[in-house]
Short mmCIF file of C-alpha atoms in Angstrom, two decimals:
data_model
loop_
_atom_site.label_atom_id
_atom_site.label_comp_id
_atom_site.label_asym_id
_atom_site.label_seq_id
_atom_site.Cartn_x
_atom_site.Cartn_y
_atom_site.Cartn_z
CA MET A 1 -0.33 0.10 0.23
CA ALA A 2 1.18 3.11 -0.88
CA SER A 3 1.62 6.14 1.93
CA SER A 4 1.99 9.84 1.18
CA ALA A 5 3.18 12.84 2.42
CA ARG A 6 2.39 16.44 1.28
CA HIS A 7 4.03 19.39 0.40
CA ASP A 8 2.63 23.13 -0.52
CA SER A 9 2.83 22.83 -4.17
CA SER A 10 1.62 26.34 -4.17
CA SER A 11 4.43 27.29 -6.85
CA LEU A 12 2.40 24.85 -9.41
CA PRO A 13 -0.92 26.18 -8.88
CA ASP A 14 -2.24 25.06 -12.57
CA LEU A 15 -0.77 21.39 -12.56
CA LYS A 16 -0.81 18.56 -10.25
CA PHE A 17 2.25 16.76 -9.84
CA GLN A 18 3.43 14.07 -7.41
CA VAL A 19 6.41 12.22 -6.81
CA CYS A 20 6.49 8.77 -6.40
CA ILE A 21 8.94 7.29 -4.81
CA VAL A 22 9.53 3.29 -5.71
CA GLY A 23 11.06 0.60 -3.61
CA GLU A 24 12.41 0.07 0.20
CA THR A 25 16.25 1.49 -1.06
CA LEU A 26 15.31 4.92 -2.40
CA LYS A 27 12.54 5.12 0.60
CA GLU A 28 15.32 5.24 3.10
CA ASN A 29 17.74 7.54 0.78
CA ASP A 30 18.12 10.55 3.01
CA ALA A 31 19.37 12.47 0.40
CA LEU A 32 16.79 11.78 -2.11
CA ILE A 33 14.11 12.67 0.18
CA LYS A 34 15.80 15.81 1.14
CA SER A 35 15.80 16.62 -2.48
CA VAL A 36 12.45 15.91 -3.63
CA GLU A 37 11.12 18.04 -0.29
CA HIS A 38 13.11 20.59 -2.24
CA PHE A 39 10.52 20.88 -5.33
CA ASP A 40 7.91 21.13 -2.92
CA LEU A 41 5.51 18.55 -4.39
CA PRO A 42 3.48 15.86 -2.72
CA ILE A 43 5.25 12.60 -2.35
CA VAL A 44 4.05 8.68 -2.12
CA TYR A 45 5.88 5.72 -1.72
CA SER A 46 4.92 2.51 -3.07
CA SER A 47 6.36 -0.83 -4.28
CA SER A 48 5.67 -0.57 -7.69
CA GLY A 49 4.41 2.51 -8.45
CA VAL A 50 1.77 0.96 -11.00
CA GLU A 51 -1.15 2.13 -8.61
CA PHE A 52 -1.02 5.58 -9.76
CA ILE A 53 -0.93 5.01 -13.35
CA ASN A 54 -4.44 4.94 -13.90
CA GLN A 55 -4.79 7.67 -11.72
CA GLY A 56 -6.49 10.25 -13.84
CA ALA A 57 -6.51 13.94 -14.34
CA GLU A 58 -6.06 13.97 -10.16
CA PHE A 59 -2.23 13.91 -10.67
CA THR A 60 0.56 13.50 -13.06
CA THR A 61 3.10 11.36 -11.00
CA ILE A 62 6.77 11.20 -11.75
CA TYR A 63 8.59 8.02 -10.51
CA ILE A 64 11.80 8.06 -8.82
CA LEU A 65 13.43 4.42 -9.74
CA ASP A 66 17.17 3.03 -8.47
CA GLU A 67 16.83 0.66 -11.15
CA PHE A 68 16.17 1.13 -14.81
CA GLU A 69 14.94 -2.63 -15.68
CA GLY A 70 13.30 -5.20 -14.34
CA ASP A 71 9.61 -5.64 -14.44
CA THR A 72 8.46 -2.54 -12.33
CA TYR A 73 10.73 -0.18 -14.70
CA THR A 74 9.54 -2.04 -17.73
CA SER A 75 5.34 -1.58 -16.73
CA LEU A 76 5.80 2.22 -15.79
CA HIS A 77 7.99 2.82 -19.32
CA LYS A 78 5.81 0.84 -21.18
CA ALA A 79 2.77 2.51 -19.83
CA GLY A 80 4.26 5.61 -20.69
CA GLN A 81 5.14 7.00 -17.69
CA ARG A 82 7.59 9.93 -16.34
CA ILE A 83 10.77 8.42 -15.00
CA LEU A 84 13.70 9.80 -13.23
CA GLY A 85 16.66 8.48 -11.60
CA PRO A 86 17.61 9.65 -7.88
CA THR A 87 21.04 11.37 -9.50
CA THR A 88 18.58 13.65 -11.56
CA VAL A 89 16.57 14.50 -8.90
CA MET A 90 19.33 15.32 -6.45
CA GLN A 91 21.22 17.12 -9.51
CA TYR A 92 18.30 19.48 -10.15
CA ALA A 93 17.60 20.05 -6.75
CA LYS A 94 21.35 21.31 -6.11
CA LYS A 95 21.61 23.47 -9.33
CA ASN A 96 17.89 24.84 -7.44
CA GLU A 97 15.91 23.77 -11.21
CA PRO A 98 12.63 22.69 -11.70
CA LEU A 99 12.82 19.22 -12.39
CA PRO A 100 13.13 18.51 -15.95
CA ASN A 101 9.90 17.70 -18.65
CA ASN A 102 11.48 14.51 -19.96
CA ILE A 103 10.13 12.24 -22.50
CA ARG A 104 12.86 9.77 -21.76
CA PRO A 105 13.70 7.82 -18.68
CA LEU A 106 16.39 10.25 -17.31
CA TYR A 107 19.16 8.50 -14.64
CA THR A 108 21.54 11.21 -14.56
CA THR A 109 22.58 14.24 -16.42
CA SER A 110 26.27 13.34 -16.76
CA MET A 111 25.66 13.54 -20.57
CA LYS A 112 23.60 16.39 -20.88
CA ASN A 113 24.97 18.98 -23.85
CA LEU A 114 26.59 16.01 -25.22
CA VAL A 115 26.11 15.35 -29.01
CA ILE A 116 27.06 12.02 -30.04
CA SER A 117 27.78 10.12 -33.29
CA PHE A 118 28.66 6.15 -33.93
CA SER A 119 31.08 4.71 -36.41
CA GLY A 120 32.48 1.13 -37.21
CA PHE A 121 29.45 -0.53 -34.82
CA ARG A 122 27.88 -3.72 -36.43
CA VAL A 123 25.84 -5.28 -34.06
CA LYS A 124 22.24 -3.52 -33.92
CA GLU A 125 21.69 -4.87 -30.41
CA GLU A 126 25.03 -3.75 -29.46
CA LEU A 127 24.25 -0.26 -31.12
CA ASN A 128 20.81 -0.06 -29.54
CA ALA A 129 22.00 -0.73 -26.12
CA MET A 130 24.48 2.34 -26.10
CA VAL A 131 21.83 4.76 -27.58
CA VAL A 132 19.68 3.61 -24.81
CA LEU A 133 22.14 4.58 -21.97
CA ILE A 134 23.04 7.71 -23.56
CA HIS A 135 19.33 8.74 -23.44
CA HIS A 136 19.47 7.79 -19.57
CA MET A 137 22.35 10.05 -19.10
CA GLY A 138 20.92 12.94 -20.84
CA GLY A 139 22.65 12.81 -24.04
CA THR A 140 21.51 13.12 -27.90
CA ILE A 141 22.02 11.14 -30.39
CA ARG A 142 23.06 12.03 -33.94
CA LYS A 143 23.07 9.64 -36.76
CA ASP A 144 25.15 12.01 -38.93
CA PHE A 145 28.27 13.85 -37.89
CA ASN A 146 27.53 17.52 -37.82
CA ILE A 147 30.70 19.24 -37.74
CA SER A 148 28.90 22.13 -35.56
CA LYS A 149 26.88 20.04 -33.46
CA THR A 150 28.61 16.69 -32.77
CA THR A 151 30.61 16.77 -29.83
CA HIS A 152 31.98 13.39 -29.62
CA LEU A 153 32.17 10.04 -31.94
CA VAL A 154 32.16 6.91 -30.64
CA ALA A 155 33.87 4.51 -32.65
CA THR A 156 35.71 1.06 -33.37
CA SER A 157 39.03 0.52 -34.59
CA ALA A 158 37.04 -0.21 -37.76
CA ALA A 159 35.91 2.73 -38.79
CA LYS A 160 39.30 4.46 -39.22
CA GLY A 161 38.76 4.44 -43.04
CA GLY A 162 34.99 6.19 -42.60
CA GLU A 163 34.29 9.98 -43.03
CA LYS A 164 33.28 10.23 -39.78
CA TYR A 165 36.52 9.19 -38.19
CA LYS A 166 38.30 11.04 -40.57
CA TYR A 167 36.36 14.15 -39.70
CA ALA A 168 36.58 13.67 -36.18
CA ALA A 169 40.24 13.68 -36.57
CA SER A 170 40.44 16.76 -38.53
CA PHE A 171 38.83 19.12 -36.35
CA GLY A 172 39.56 17.90 -33.04
CA VAL A 173 36.62 16.04 -31.67
CA PRO A 174 37.28 13.47 -29.26
CA ILE A 175 37.10 9.66 -30.80
CA MET A 176 36.05 7.33 -28.11
CA THR A 177 35.36 3.71 -27.04
CA SER A 178 32.08 2.25 -26.22
CA GLU A 179 33.64 1.55 -22.87
CA TRP A 180 33.69 5.41 -22.11
CA ILE A 181 29.62 5.07 -22.38
CA TYR A 182 29.75 1.95 -19.93
CA GLN A 183 31.87 3.15 -17.42
CA THR A 184 29.88 7.08 -17.13
CA TRP A 185 26.65 4.54 -16.76
CA ALA A 186 28.40 2.86 -13.74
CA ARG A 187 28.99 6.15 -12.31
CA ARG A 188 25.71 6.80 -12.69
CA ARG A 189 24.46 7.46 -8.98
CA ASP A 190 27.51 9.77 -8.34
CA ALA A 191 25.61 13.39 -8.76
CA ASN A 192 29.32 15.17 -9.56
CA CYS A 193 30.00 12.92 -12.47
CA ASN A 194 30.43 13.95 -15.66
CA ALA A 195 30.88 12.11 -19.00
CA THR A 196 33.96 14.83 -19.87
CA ASP A 197 35.70 14.11 -16.56
CA ASP A 198 39.16 13.63 -17.19
CA GLU A 199 38.58 10.47 -15.16
CA LEU A 200 36.59 8.89 -18.10
CA MET A 201 38.19 11.14 -20.88
CA GLN A 202 41.12 7.93 -20.83
CA TYR A 203 38.74 5.92 -22.71
CA LYS A 204 39.35 7.38 -25.95
CA LEU A 205 39.84 5.03 -29.13
CA LEU A 206 43.43 5.04 -28.95
CA PRO A 207 45.45 6.14 -32.35
CA PHE A 208 46.35 2.98 -33.35
CA ALA A 209 44.27 0.53 -32.14
CA GLY A 210 43.92 -2.07 -34.98
CA CYS A 211 46.60 -0.82 -36.50
CA LYS A 212 49.80 -3.42 -37.36
CA LEU A 213 52.98 -1.31 -37.42
CA ALA A 214 56.54 -2.27 -38.75
CA PHE A 215 59.68 0.13 -38.37
CA ILE A 216 62.25 0.50 -40.95
CA GLY A 217 65.87 2.28 -40.18
CA TYR A 218 65.43 2.77 -36.42
CA GLN A 219 68.18 1.21 -34.54
CA GLY A 220 68.65 0.35 -30.87
CA ASP A 221 67.20 2.66 -28.33
CA GLU A 222 65.32 4.75 -30.65
CA GLU A 223 63.67 1.44 -32.58
CA LYS A 224 62.56 0.79 -28.73
CA HIS A 225 61.09 3.92 -28.05
CA MET A 226 59.15 3.50 -31.41
CA ILE A 227 57.86 -0.14 -30.20
CA GLU A 228 57.19 1.32 -26.78
CA VAL A 229 54.96 3.99 -28.03
CA SER A 230 53.32 2.28 -30.34
CA VAL A 231 51.83 -0.26 -28.09
CA LYS A 232 51.05 2.16 -25.32
CA ASN A 233 48.74 3.79 -28.18
CA GLY A 234 47.00 0.76 -29.02
CA GLY A 235 49.32 -0.47 -31.96
CA GLU A 236 50.33 -4.07 -32.54
CA VAL A 237 54.18 -4.32 -33.61
CA VAL A 238 54.56 -7.18 -36.29
CA GLN A 239 57.85 -7.32 -38.87
CA PRO A 240 57.33 -5.58 -42.32
CA THR A 241 56.90 -8.59 -43.97
CA ASP A 242 54.48 -10.11 -41.94
CA PRO A 243 50.75 -10.60 -44.44
CA SER A 244 48.93 -8.73 -41.33
CA CYS A 245 51.18 -5.44 -41.43
CA THR A 246 49.16 -2.33 -41.99
CA HIS A 247 51.40 0.44 -41.98
CA ILE A 248 55.51 0.52 -42.21
CA VAL A 249 57.04 3.89 -40.69
CA VAL A 250 60.30 4.77 -42.56
CA GLU A 251 62.91 6.86 -40.77
CA ASP A 252 63.94 9.74 -42.34
CA GLY A 253 67.42 9.20 -44.98
CA SER A 254 66.27 5.52 -45.15
CA SER A 255 65.81 3.61 -48.46
CA VAL A 256 63.15 1.08 -48.84
CA ASN A 257 62.02 -0.93 -51.92
CA CYS A 258 58.10 -0.54 -51.53
CA SER A 259 58.01 -3.83 -54.48
CA GLU A 260 58.69 -6.12 -51.69
CA TYR A 261 55.94 -5.52 -49.70
CA ASP A 262 51.94 -5.70 -49.85
CA HIS A 263 50.22 -3.40 -52.00
CA LYS A 264 47.60 -2.62 -49.45
CA VAL A 265 50.45 -1.47 -46.70
CA HIS A 266 50.73 2.36 -46.38
CA ILE A 267 54.57 2.91 -46.33
CA ILE A 268 54.69 6.63 -44.60
CA LYS A 269 57.07 8.82 -43.02
CA ASN A 270 57.88 9.19 -39.45
CA GLU A 271 56.08 12.43 -39.04
CA TRP A 272 52.67 10.61 -39.56
CA PHE A 273 53.76 8.82 -36.26
CA TRP A 274 54.16 11.29 -34.39
CA ALA A 275 51.50 13.50 -36.15
CA SER A 276 48.77 10.67 -34.89
CA ILE A 277 49.99 10.88 -31.27
CA GLN A 278 49.70 14.57 -31.66
CA ILE A 279 46.32 14.30 -32.49
CA GLU A 280 45.30 11.27 -30.44
CA ALA A 281 43.95 9.84 -34.06
CA LYS A 282 44.79 8.17 -36.78
CA ALA A 283 46.28 10.59 -39.13
CA GLU A 284 45.89 11.02 -43.18
CA GLU A 285 48.14 8.58 -44.26
CA ARG A 286 48.26 10.08 -48.30
CA ILE A 287 49.57 13.01 -46.62
CA TYR A 288 52.59 11.43 -45.34
CA VAL A 289 53.48 8.95 -47.95
CA PHE A 290 57.09 7.64 -48.29
CA GLN A 291 59.19 8.25 -51.10
CA ASN A 292 62.88 7.27 -51.46
CA PRO A 293 65.43 10.37 -50.88
CA ASN A 294 65.82 12.57 -54.17
CA THR A 295 62.84 11.53 -55.69
CA THR A 296 60.48 13.99 -53.98
CA THR A 297 60.21 17.27 -51.76
CA SER A 298 58.61 17.21 -48.54
CA SER A 299 54.90 18.17 -48.22
CA SER A 300 55.93 19.61 -44.85
CA SER A 301 57.68 22.54 -46.76
CA PHE A 302 58.29 24.79 -44.14
CA ILE A 303 59.70 22.38 -41.54
CA MET A 304 63.12 21.91 -41.24
CA PRO A 305 64.38 18.34 -42.23
CA VAL A 306 64.78 16.12 -39.66
CA ARG A 307 67.41 13.32 -40.12
CA GLY A 308 68.48 10.39 -38.50
CA ASN A 309 67.54 9.72 -34.61
CA LYS A 310 66.17 12.73 -33.78
CA ARG A 311 63.10 11.84 -31.85
CA LYS A 312 62.69 15.00 -29.74
CA ARG A 313 63.11 17.23 -32.93
CA LEU A 314 60.16 14.89 -34.44
CA GLU A 315 58.04 15.49 -31.32
CA SER A 316 58.60 19.07 -31.24
CA VAL A 317 57.15 19.65 -34.70
CA ALA A 318 54.21 16.73 -34.27
CA ARG A 319 51.91 19.66 -33.80
CA GLN A 320 52.86 21.52 -37.06
CA LEU A 321 52.37 18.16 -39.39
CA ALA A 322 48.94 17.58 -37.49
CA VAL A 323 47.84 21.13 -38.02
CA GLU A 324 48.81 20.63 -41.86
CA GLY A 325 47.50 17.49 -42.13
CA CYS A 326 44.11 18.52 -40.83
CA ASP A 327 44.06 21.66 -43.66
CA TYR A 328 45.34 19.48 -46.43
CA PHE A 329 42.07 17.07 -45.92
CA CYS A 330 39.90 20.18 -45.38
CA LEU A 331 40.79 22.06 -48.26
CA ASN A 332 40.99 19.47 -50.46
CA SER A 333 37.92 17.96 -50.21
CA ASP A 334 34.77 19.10 -52.22
CA VAL A 335 32.37 16.55 -51.18
CA LYS A 336 33.86 16.38 -47.86
CA ARG A 337 32.79 20.23 -46.98
CA LYS A 338 29.36 19.12 -45.97
CA SER A 339 28.21 19.45 -42.45
CA ASP A 340 26.36 16.16 -42.34
CA ILE A 341 28.59 13.11 -42.77
CA ALA A 342 26.64 9.63 -42.79
CA ALA A 343 29.32 7.13 -43.18
#
């Protein structure tokens, strides 16, 4: 049986709202009760809340649930009821703002104002599950990638050849893994949690995830360092002749017989490696295609040439290279200047 505790609702004279706190766990949550009382609305307690669904015009009930799953949640959700999580209630009370007039169940506002696109996901059930969680956290989904609106791209390593990934990398839009969504949801009871907190932004898609890298022309400690950086940034290091190799990074001053390697392998200058580190995404390979010495001039004509084992100098120009790569990508594409990218 439901019990009730009324509060002065004079601030909403034309609307009749009540808050239904569902379940014993929330009934004992003093911080939640105090936050609900802040809104000066009638409060009722119930084990399931279903008795208030057909209450008619007497009250519009706002249901507060501790779990967004199970029979109780499903019954209320299917009935089109307004559902909030305890975290959302505490967040709005703390900000002294009215409770949201939400259509979808809202557990927390940790993704409020975020506009998220997806790329590379092929399993519909997996994608749908992530979309639901984002909505539960106040985020918005865009099917297309919009340069002016999309704040984050959630992608797999398989998406790195797609237009969404390239645009996100070029315009500095964070590229995240699905784990970012799951870890943010795991913190849904933390009213101070924000999906853009440093602790959660570590779940970015690493620049070399899905890449199998090989190195030519590096020796000793320099080669060891390149391998360590590769692995730290999600890459796997293989031999240049390995059939699975995706990228061969060539040190300045080295010569390579490109015909010895699979034509699908990207044979690229070492600037590509450091540019990828700098922009935290796989840089566009076509900007950094390797050609043997004396056969071409560098596309980075404004940068002093770097030869030998000059890792520190390479790292120092990485930002310039990344910026140049972004400009090249943006200025040499007519179709790609569209604001909405669906790939």
